[in-house]
PDB file of C-alpha atoms and ligand atoms in Angstrom:
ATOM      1  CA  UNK A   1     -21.384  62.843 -18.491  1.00 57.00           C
ATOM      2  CA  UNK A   2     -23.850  60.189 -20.322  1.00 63.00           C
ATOM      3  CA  UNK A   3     -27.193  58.929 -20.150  1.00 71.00           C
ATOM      4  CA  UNK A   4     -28.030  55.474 -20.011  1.00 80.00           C
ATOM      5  CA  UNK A   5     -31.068  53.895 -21.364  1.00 84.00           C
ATOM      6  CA  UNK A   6     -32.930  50.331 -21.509  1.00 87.00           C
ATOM      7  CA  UNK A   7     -31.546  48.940 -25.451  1.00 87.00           C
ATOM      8  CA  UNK A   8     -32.167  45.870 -27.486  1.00 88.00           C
ATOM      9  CA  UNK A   9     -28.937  44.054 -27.576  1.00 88.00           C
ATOM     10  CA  UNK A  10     -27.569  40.294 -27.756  1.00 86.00           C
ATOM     11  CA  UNK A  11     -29.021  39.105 -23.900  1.00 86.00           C
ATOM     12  CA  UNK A  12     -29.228  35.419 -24.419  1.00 84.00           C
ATOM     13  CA  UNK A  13     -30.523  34.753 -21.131  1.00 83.00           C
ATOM     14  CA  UNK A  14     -33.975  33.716 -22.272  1.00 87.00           C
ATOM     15  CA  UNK A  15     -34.815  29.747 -23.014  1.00 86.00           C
ATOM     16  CA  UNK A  16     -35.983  31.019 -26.078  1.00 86.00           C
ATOM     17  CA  UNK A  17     -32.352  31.689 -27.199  1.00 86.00           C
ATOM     18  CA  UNK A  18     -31.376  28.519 -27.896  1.00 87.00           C
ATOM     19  CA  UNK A  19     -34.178  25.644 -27.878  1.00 85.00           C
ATOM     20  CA  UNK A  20     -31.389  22.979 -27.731  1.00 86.00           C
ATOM     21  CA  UNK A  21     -30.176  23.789 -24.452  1.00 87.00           C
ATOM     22  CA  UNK A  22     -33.401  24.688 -22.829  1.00 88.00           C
ATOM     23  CA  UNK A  23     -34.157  20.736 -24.073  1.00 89.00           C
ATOM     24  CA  UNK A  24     -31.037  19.730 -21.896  1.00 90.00           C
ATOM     25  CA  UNK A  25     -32.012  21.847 -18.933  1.00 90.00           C
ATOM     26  CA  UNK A  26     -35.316  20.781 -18.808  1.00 91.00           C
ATOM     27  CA  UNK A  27     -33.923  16.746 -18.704  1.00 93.00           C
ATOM     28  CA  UNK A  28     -31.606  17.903 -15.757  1.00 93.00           C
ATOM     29  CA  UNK A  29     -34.267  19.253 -14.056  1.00 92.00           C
ATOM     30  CA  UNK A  30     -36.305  16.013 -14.427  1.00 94.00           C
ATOM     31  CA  UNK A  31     -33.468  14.187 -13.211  1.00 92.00           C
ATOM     32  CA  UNK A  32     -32.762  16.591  -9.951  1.00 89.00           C
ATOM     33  CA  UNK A  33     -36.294  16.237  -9.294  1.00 88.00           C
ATOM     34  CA  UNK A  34     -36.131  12.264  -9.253  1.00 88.00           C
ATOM     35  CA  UNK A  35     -32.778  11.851  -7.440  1.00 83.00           C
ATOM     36  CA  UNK A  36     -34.451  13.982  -4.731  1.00 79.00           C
ATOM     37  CA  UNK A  37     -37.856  12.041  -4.763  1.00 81.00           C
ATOM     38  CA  UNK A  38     -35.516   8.878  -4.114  1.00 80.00           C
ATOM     39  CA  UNK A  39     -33.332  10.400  -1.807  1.00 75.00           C
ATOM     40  CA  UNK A  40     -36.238  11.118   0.240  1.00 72.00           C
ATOM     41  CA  UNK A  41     -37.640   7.775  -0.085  1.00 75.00           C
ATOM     42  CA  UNK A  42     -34.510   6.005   1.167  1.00 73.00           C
ATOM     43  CA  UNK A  43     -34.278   8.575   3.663  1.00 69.00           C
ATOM     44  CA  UNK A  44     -30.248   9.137   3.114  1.00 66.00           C
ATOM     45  CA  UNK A  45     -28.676  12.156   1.286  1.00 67.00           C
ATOM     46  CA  UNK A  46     -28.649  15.279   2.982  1.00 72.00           C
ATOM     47  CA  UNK A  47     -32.139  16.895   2.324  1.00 77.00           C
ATOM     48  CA  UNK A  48     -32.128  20.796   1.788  1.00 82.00           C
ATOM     49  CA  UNK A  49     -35.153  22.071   3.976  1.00 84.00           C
ATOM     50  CA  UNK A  50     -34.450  19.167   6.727  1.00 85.00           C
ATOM     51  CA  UNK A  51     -30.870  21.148   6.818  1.00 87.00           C
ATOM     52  CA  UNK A  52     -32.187  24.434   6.993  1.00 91.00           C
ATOM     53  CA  UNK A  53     -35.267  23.231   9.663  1.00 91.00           C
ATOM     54  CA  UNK A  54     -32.534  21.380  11.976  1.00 91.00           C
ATOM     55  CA  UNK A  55     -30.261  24.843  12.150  1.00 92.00           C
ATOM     56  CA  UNK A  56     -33.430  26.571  12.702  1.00 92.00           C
ATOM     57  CA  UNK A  57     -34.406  24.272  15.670  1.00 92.00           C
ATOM     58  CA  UNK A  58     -30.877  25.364  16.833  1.00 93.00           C
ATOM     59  CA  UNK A  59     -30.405  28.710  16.348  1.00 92.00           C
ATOM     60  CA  UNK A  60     -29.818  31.818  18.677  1.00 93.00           C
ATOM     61  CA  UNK A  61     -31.721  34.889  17.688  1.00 92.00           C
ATOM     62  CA  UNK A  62     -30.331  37.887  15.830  1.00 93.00           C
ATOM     63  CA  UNK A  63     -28.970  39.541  19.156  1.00 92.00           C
ATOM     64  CA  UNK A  64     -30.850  41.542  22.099  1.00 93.00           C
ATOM     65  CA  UNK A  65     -32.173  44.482  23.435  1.00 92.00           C
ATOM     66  CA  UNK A  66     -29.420  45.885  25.720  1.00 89.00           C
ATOM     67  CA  UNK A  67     -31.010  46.581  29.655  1.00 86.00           C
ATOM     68  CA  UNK A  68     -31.086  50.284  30.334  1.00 81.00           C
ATOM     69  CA  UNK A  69     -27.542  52.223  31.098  1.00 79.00           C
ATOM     70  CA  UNK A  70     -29.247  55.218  32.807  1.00 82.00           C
ATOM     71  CA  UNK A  71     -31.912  55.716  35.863  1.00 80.00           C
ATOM     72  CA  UNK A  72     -34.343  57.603  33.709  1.00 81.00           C
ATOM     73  CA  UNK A  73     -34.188  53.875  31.556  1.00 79.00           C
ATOM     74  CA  UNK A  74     -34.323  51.909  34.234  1.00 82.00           C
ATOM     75  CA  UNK A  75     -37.458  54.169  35.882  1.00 78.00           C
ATOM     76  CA  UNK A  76     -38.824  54.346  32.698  1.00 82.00           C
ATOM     77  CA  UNK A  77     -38.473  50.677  31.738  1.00 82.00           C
ATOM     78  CA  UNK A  78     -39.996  49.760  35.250  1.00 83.00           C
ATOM     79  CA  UNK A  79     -43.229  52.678  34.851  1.00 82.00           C
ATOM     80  CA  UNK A  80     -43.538  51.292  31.262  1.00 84.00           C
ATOM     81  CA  UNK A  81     -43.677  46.869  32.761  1.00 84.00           C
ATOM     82  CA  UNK A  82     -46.199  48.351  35.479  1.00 81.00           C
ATOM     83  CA  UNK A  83     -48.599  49.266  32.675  1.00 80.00           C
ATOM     84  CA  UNK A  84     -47.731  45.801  31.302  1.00 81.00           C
ATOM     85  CA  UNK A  85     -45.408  47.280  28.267  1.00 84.00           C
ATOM     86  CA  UNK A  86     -42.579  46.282  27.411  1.00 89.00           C
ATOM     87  CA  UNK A  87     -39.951  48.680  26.673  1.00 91.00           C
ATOM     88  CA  UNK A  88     -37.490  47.113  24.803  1.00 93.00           C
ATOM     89  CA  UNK A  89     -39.441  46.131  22.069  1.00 94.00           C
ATOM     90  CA  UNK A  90     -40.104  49.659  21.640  1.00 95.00           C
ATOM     91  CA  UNK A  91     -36.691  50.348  21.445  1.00 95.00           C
ATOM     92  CA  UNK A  92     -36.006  47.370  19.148  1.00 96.00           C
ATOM     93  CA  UNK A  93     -38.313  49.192  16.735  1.00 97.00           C
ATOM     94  CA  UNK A  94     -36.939  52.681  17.521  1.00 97.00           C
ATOM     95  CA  UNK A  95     -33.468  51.392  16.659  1.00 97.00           C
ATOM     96  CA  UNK A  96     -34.674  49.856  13.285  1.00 97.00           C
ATOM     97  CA  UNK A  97     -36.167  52.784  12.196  1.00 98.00           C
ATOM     98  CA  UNK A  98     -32.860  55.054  12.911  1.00 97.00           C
ATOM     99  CA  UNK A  99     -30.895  52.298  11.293  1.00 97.00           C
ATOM    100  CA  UNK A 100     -33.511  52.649   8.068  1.00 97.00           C
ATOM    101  CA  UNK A 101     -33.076  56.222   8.455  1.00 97.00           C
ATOM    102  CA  UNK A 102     -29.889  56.607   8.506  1.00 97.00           C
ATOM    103  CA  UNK A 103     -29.217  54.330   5.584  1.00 96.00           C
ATOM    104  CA  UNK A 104     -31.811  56.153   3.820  1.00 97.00           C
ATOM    105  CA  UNK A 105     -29.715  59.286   3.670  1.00 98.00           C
ATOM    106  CA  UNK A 106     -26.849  57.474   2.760  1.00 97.00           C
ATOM    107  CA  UNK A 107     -28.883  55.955  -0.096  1.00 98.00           C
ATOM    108  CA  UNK A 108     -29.684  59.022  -1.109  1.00 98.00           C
ATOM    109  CA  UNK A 109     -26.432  60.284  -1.117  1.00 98.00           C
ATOM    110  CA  UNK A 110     -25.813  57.548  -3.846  1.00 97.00           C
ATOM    111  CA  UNK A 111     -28.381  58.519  -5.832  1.00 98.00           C
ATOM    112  CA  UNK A 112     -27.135  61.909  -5.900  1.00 97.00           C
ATOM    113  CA  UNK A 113     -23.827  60.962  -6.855  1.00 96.00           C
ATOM    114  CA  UNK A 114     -24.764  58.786  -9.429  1.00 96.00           C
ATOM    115  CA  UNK A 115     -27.646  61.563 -11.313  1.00 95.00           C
ATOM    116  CA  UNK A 116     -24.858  64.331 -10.619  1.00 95.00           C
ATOM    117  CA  UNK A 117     -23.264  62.458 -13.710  1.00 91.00           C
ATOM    118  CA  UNK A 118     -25.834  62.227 -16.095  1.00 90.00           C
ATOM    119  CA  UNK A 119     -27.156  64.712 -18.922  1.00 87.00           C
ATOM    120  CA  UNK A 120     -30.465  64.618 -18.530  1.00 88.00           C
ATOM    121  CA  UNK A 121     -32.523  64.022 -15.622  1.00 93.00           C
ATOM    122  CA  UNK A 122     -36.560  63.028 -16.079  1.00 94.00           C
ATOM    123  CA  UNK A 123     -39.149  66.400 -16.627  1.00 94.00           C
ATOM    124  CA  UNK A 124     -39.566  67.855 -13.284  1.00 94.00           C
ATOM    125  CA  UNK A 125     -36.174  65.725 -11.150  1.00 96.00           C
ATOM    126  CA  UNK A 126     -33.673  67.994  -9.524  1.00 96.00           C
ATOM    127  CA  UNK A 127     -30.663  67.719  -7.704  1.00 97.00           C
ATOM    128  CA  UNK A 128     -31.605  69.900  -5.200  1.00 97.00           C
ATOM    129  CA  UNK A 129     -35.137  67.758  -4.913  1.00 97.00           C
ATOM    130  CA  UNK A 130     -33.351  65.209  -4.112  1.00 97.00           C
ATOM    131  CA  UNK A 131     -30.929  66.466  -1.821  1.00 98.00           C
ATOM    132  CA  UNK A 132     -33.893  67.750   0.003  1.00 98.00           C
ATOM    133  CA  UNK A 133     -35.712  64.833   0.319  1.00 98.00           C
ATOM    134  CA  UNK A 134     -32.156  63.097   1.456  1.00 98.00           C
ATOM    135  CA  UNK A 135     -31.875  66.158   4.033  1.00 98.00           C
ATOM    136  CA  UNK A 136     -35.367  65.146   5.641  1.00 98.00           C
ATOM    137  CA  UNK A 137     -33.888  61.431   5.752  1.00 98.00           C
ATOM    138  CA  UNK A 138     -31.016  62.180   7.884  1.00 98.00           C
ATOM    139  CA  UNK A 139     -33.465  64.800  10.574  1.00 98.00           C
ATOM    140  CA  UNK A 140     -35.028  61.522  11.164  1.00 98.00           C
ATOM    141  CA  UNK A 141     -32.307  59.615  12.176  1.00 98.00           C
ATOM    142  CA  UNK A 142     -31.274  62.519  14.267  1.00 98.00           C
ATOM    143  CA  UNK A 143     -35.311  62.998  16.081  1.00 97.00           C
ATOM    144  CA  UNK A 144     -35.228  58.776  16.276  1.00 97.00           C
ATOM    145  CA  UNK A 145     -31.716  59.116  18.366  1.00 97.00           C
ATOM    146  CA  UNK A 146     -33.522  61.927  20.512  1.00 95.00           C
ATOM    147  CA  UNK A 147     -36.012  59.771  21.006  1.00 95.00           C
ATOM    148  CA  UNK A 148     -34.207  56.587  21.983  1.00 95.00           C
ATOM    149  CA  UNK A 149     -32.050  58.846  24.018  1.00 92.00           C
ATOM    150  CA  UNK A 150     -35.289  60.239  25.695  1.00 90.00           C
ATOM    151  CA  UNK A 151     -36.638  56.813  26.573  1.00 91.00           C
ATOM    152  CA  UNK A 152     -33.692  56.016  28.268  1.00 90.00           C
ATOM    153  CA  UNK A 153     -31.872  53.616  25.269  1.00 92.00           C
ATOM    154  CA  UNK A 154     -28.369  54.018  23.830  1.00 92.00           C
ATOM    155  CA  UNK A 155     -28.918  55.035  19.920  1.00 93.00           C
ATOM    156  CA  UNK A 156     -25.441  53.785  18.645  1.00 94.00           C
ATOM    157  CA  UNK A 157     -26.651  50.365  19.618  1.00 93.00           C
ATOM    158  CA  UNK A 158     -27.387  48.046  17.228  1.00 96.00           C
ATOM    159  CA  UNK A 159     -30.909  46.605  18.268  1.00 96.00           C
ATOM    160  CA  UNK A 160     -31.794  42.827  16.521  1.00 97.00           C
ATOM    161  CA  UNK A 161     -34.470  44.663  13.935  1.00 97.00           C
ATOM    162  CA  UNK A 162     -31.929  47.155  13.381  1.00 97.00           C
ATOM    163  CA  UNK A 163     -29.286  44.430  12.206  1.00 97.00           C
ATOM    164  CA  UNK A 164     -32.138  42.905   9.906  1.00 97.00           C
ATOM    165  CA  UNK A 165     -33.091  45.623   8.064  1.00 96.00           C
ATOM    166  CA  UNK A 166     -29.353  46.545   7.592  1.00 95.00           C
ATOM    167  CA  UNK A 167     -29.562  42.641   5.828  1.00 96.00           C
ATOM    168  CA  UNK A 168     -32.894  43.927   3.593  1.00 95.00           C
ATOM    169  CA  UNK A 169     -31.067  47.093   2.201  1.00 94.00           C
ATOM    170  CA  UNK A 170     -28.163  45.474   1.231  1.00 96.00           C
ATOM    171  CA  UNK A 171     -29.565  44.808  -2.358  1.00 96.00           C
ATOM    172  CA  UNK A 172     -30.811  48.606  -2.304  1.00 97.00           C
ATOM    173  CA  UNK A 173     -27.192  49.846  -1.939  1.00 96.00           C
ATOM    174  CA  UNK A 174     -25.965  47.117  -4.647  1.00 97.00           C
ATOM    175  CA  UNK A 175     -28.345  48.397  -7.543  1.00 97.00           C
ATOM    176  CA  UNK A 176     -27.525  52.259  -6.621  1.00 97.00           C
ATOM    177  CA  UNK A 177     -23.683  51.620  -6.570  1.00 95.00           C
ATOM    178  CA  UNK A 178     -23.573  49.490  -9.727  1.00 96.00           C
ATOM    179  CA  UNK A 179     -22.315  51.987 -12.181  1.00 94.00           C
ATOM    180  CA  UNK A 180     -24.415  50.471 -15.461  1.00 94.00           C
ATOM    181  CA  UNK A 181     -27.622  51.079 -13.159  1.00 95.00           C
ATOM    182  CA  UNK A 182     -30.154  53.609 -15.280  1.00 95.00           C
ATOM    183  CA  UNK A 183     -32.000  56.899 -13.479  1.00 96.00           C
ATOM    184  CA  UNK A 184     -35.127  54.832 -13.477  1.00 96.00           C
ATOM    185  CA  UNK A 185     -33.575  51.785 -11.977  1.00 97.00           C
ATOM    186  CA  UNK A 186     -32.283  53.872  -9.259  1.00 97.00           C
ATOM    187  CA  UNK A 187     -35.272  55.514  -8.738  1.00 98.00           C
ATOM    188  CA  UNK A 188     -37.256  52.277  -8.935  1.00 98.00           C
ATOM    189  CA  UNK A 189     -34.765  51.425  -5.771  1.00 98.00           C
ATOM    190  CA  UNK A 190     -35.410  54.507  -3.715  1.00 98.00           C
ATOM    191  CA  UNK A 191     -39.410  53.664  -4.096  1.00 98.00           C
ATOM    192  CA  UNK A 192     -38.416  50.408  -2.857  1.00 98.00           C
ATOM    193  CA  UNK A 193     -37.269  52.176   0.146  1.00 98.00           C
ATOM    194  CA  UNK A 194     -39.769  54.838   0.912  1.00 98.00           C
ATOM    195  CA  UNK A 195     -42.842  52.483   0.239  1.00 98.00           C
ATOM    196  CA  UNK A 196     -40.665  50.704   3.501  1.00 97.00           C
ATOM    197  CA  UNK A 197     -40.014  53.843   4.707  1.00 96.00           C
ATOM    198  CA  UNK A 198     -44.092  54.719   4.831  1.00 98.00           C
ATOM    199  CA  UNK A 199     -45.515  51.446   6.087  1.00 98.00           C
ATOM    200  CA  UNK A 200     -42.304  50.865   8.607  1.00 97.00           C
ATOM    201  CA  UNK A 201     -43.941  54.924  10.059  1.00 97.00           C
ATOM    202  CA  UNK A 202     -47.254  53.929  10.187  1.00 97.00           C
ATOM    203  CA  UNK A 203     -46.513  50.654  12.206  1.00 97.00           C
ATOM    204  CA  UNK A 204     -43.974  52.210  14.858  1.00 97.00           C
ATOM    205  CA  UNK A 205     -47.028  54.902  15.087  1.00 96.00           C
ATOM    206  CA  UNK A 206     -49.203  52.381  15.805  1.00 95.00           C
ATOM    207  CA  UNK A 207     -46.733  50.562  18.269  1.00 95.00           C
ATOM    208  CA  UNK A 208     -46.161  53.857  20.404  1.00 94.00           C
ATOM    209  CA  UNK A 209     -49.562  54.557  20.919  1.00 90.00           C
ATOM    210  CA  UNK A 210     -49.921  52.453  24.195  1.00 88.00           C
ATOM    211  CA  UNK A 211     -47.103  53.468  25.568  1.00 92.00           C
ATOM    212  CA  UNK A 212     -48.107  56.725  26.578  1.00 89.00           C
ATOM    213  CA  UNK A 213     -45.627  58.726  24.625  1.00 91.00           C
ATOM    214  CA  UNK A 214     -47.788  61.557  23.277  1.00 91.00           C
ATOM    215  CA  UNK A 215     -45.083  64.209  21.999  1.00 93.00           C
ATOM    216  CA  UNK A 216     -43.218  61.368  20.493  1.00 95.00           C
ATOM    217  CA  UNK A 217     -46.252  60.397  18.152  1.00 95.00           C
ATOM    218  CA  UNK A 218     -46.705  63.789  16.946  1.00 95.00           C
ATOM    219  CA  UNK A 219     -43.037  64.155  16.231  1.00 96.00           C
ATOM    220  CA  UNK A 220     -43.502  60.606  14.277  1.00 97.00           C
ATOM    221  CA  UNK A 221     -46.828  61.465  12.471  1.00 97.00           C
ATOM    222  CA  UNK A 222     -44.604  65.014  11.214  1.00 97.00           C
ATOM    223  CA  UNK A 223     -42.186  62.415   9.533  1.00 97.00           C
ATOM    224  CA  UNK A 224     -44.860  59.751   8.548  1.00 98.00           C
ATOM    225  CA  UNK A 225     -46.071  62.903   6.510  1.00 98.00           C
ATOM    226  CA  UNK A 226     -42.288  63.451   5.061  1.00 97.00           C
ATOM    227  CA  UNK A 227     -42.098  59.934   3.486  1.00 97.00           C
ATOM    228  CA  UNK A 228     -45.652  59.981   2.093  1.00 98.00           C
ATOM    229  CA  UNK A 229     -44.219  63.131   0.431  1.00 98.00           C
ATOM    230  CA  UNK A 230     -41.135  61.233  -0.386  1.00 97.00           C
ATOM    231  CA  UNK A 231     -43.573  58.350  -1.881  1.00 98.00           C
ATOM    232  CA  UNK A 232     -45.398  60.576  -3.914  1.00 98.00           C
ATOM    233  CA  UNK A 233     -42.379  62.739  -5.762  1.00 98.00           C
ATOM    234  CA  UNK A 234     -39.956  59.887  -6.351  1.00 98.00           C
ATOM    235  CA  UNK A 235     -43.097  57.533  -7.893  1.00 98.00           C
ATOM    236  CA  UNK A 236     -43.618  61.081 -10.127  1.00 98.00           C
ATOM    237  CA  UNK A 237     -40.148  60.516 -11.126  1.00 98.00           C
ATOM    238  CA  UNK A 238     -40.242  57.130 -12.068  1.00 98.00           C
ATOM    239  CA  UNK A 239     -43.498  57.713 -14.104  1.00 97.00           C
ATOM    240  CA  UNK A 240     -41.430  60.066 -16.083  1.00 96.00           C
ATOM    241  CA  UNK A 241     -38.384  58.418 -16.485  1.00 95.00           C
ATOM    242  CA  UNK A 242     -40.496  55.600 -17.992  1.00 95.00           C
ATOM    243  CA  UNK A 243     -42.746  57.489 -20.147  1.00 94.00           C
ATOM    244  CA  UNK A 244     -39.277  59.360 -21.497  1.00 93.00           C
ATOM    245  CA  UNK A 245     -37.372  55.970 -21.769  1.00 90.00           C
ATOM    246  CA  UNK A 246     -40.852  53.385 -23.752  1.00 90.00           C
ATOM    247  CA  UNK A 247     -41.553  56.428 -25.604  1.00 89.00           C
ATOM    248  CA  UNK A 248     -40.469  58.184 -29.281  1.00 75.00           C
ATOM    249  CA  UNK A 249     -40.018  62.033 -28.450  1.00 66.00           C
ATOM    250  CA  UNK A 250     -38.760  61.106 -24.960  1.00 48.00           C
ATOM    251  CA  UNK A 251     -35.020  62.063 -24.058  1.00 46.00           C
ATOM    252  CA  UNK A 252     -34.421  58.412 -25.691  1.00 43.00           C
TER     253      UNK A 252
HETATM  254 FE1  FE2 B   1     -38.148  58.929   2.867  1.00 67.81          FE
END
């Protein structure tokens, strides 16, 4: 069991460190910056953002939509292009938000494992808050593959906004694994996530609206409600962790 905390120690990251070296970097950046203004000028070298523009020019998206597997997809795909919608982009977005979901509780689960080892938790934090809020994450991902399942879409696939926001959290997972992390860093993370979480609700409310799928939005404004909650209490947190950690009489 310990508790970690923000300390002054011997980081010597800062030019202000050593006023010698930060001399010698500045020179090499003066340099970099001229061999590239005369690289450019000749027009020879291999030029960064040319590089990255020509394999943009070239590239493939990230993946598809699969085509329905089912009638009820393939009727409701057709009913949904005759009102001039387009299904799959629905289901793109569906399958994002189960991917976020389900990553969320997963998260979460991290974040419970790592506070399970700590002595002292901020004023007001439980476990069992936590594991409750982790609990709503995963009902999500289980009403998001209802709904997928209901339009007619396979919810173990692996849609192209589903594979990019498994890119996104990658650095969320890093910080809450990383055993030196502090409670308030890894609550600072999970905001990260539910400030996602709430704006990424609002939008696929917003997106379902014209496609006619009444029960659907009321299921999604239930859960829209559930991460504003989620906002709310792990922001509380956070206030208190910091107000513990920059202040004397806090649980240092
Ligand atoms: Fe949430």
């Amino acid at each position: 069991m310990h508790q970690r905390d923000i300390t002054l120690g011997s980081n010597r990251t800062g030019m202000k460190a050593s006023p010698i070296d930060a001399g010698e970097l500045m020179e090499a950046m003066e340099l970099q910056d001229q061999l590239r203004t005369s690289t450019h000028e000749a027009g020879a070298g291999i030029d960064a953002d040319t590089l990255r523009s020509d394999y943009r020019a070239e590239a493939e998206p990230v993946g598809s939509v699969p085509p329905p597997t089912n009638l009820r997809g393939m009727f409701g795909s057709a009913a949904q292009a005759l009102a001039g919608n387009k299904l799959h982009v629905l289901l793109d977005k569906l399958g994002e938000r189960a991917a976020y979901e389900r990553s969320g509780t997963r998260l979460y689960d991290a974040a419970i494992l790592k506070m399970s080892s700590e002595t002292a938790l901020p004023k007001g934090m439980t476990l069992a808050a936590l594991q409750e809020i982790r609990d709503e994450e995963a009902a999500h991902f289980a009403m998001l593959s209802d709904a997928i399942e209901k339009l007619g879409g396979d919810p173990t696939t692996q849609t192209p906004c589903a594979d990019v926001t498994g890119v996104q959290s990658m650095g969320l997972f890093q910080v809450m694994s990383d055993p030196r992390t502090t409670v308030a860093q890894a609550l600072q993370t999970l905001l990260s996530a539910e400030l996602i979480d709430v704006a990424s609700w609002e939008l696929l409310i917003q997106l379902i609206e014209g496609f006619g799928q009444d029960e659907l939005a009321e299921r999604f404004a239930a859960a829209l409600a559930a991460e504003n909650r989620h906002e709310a209490t792990v922001r509380g947190w956070l206030a208190t962790a910091l107000e513990e950690s920059a202040h004397l009489g806090g649980s240092e």
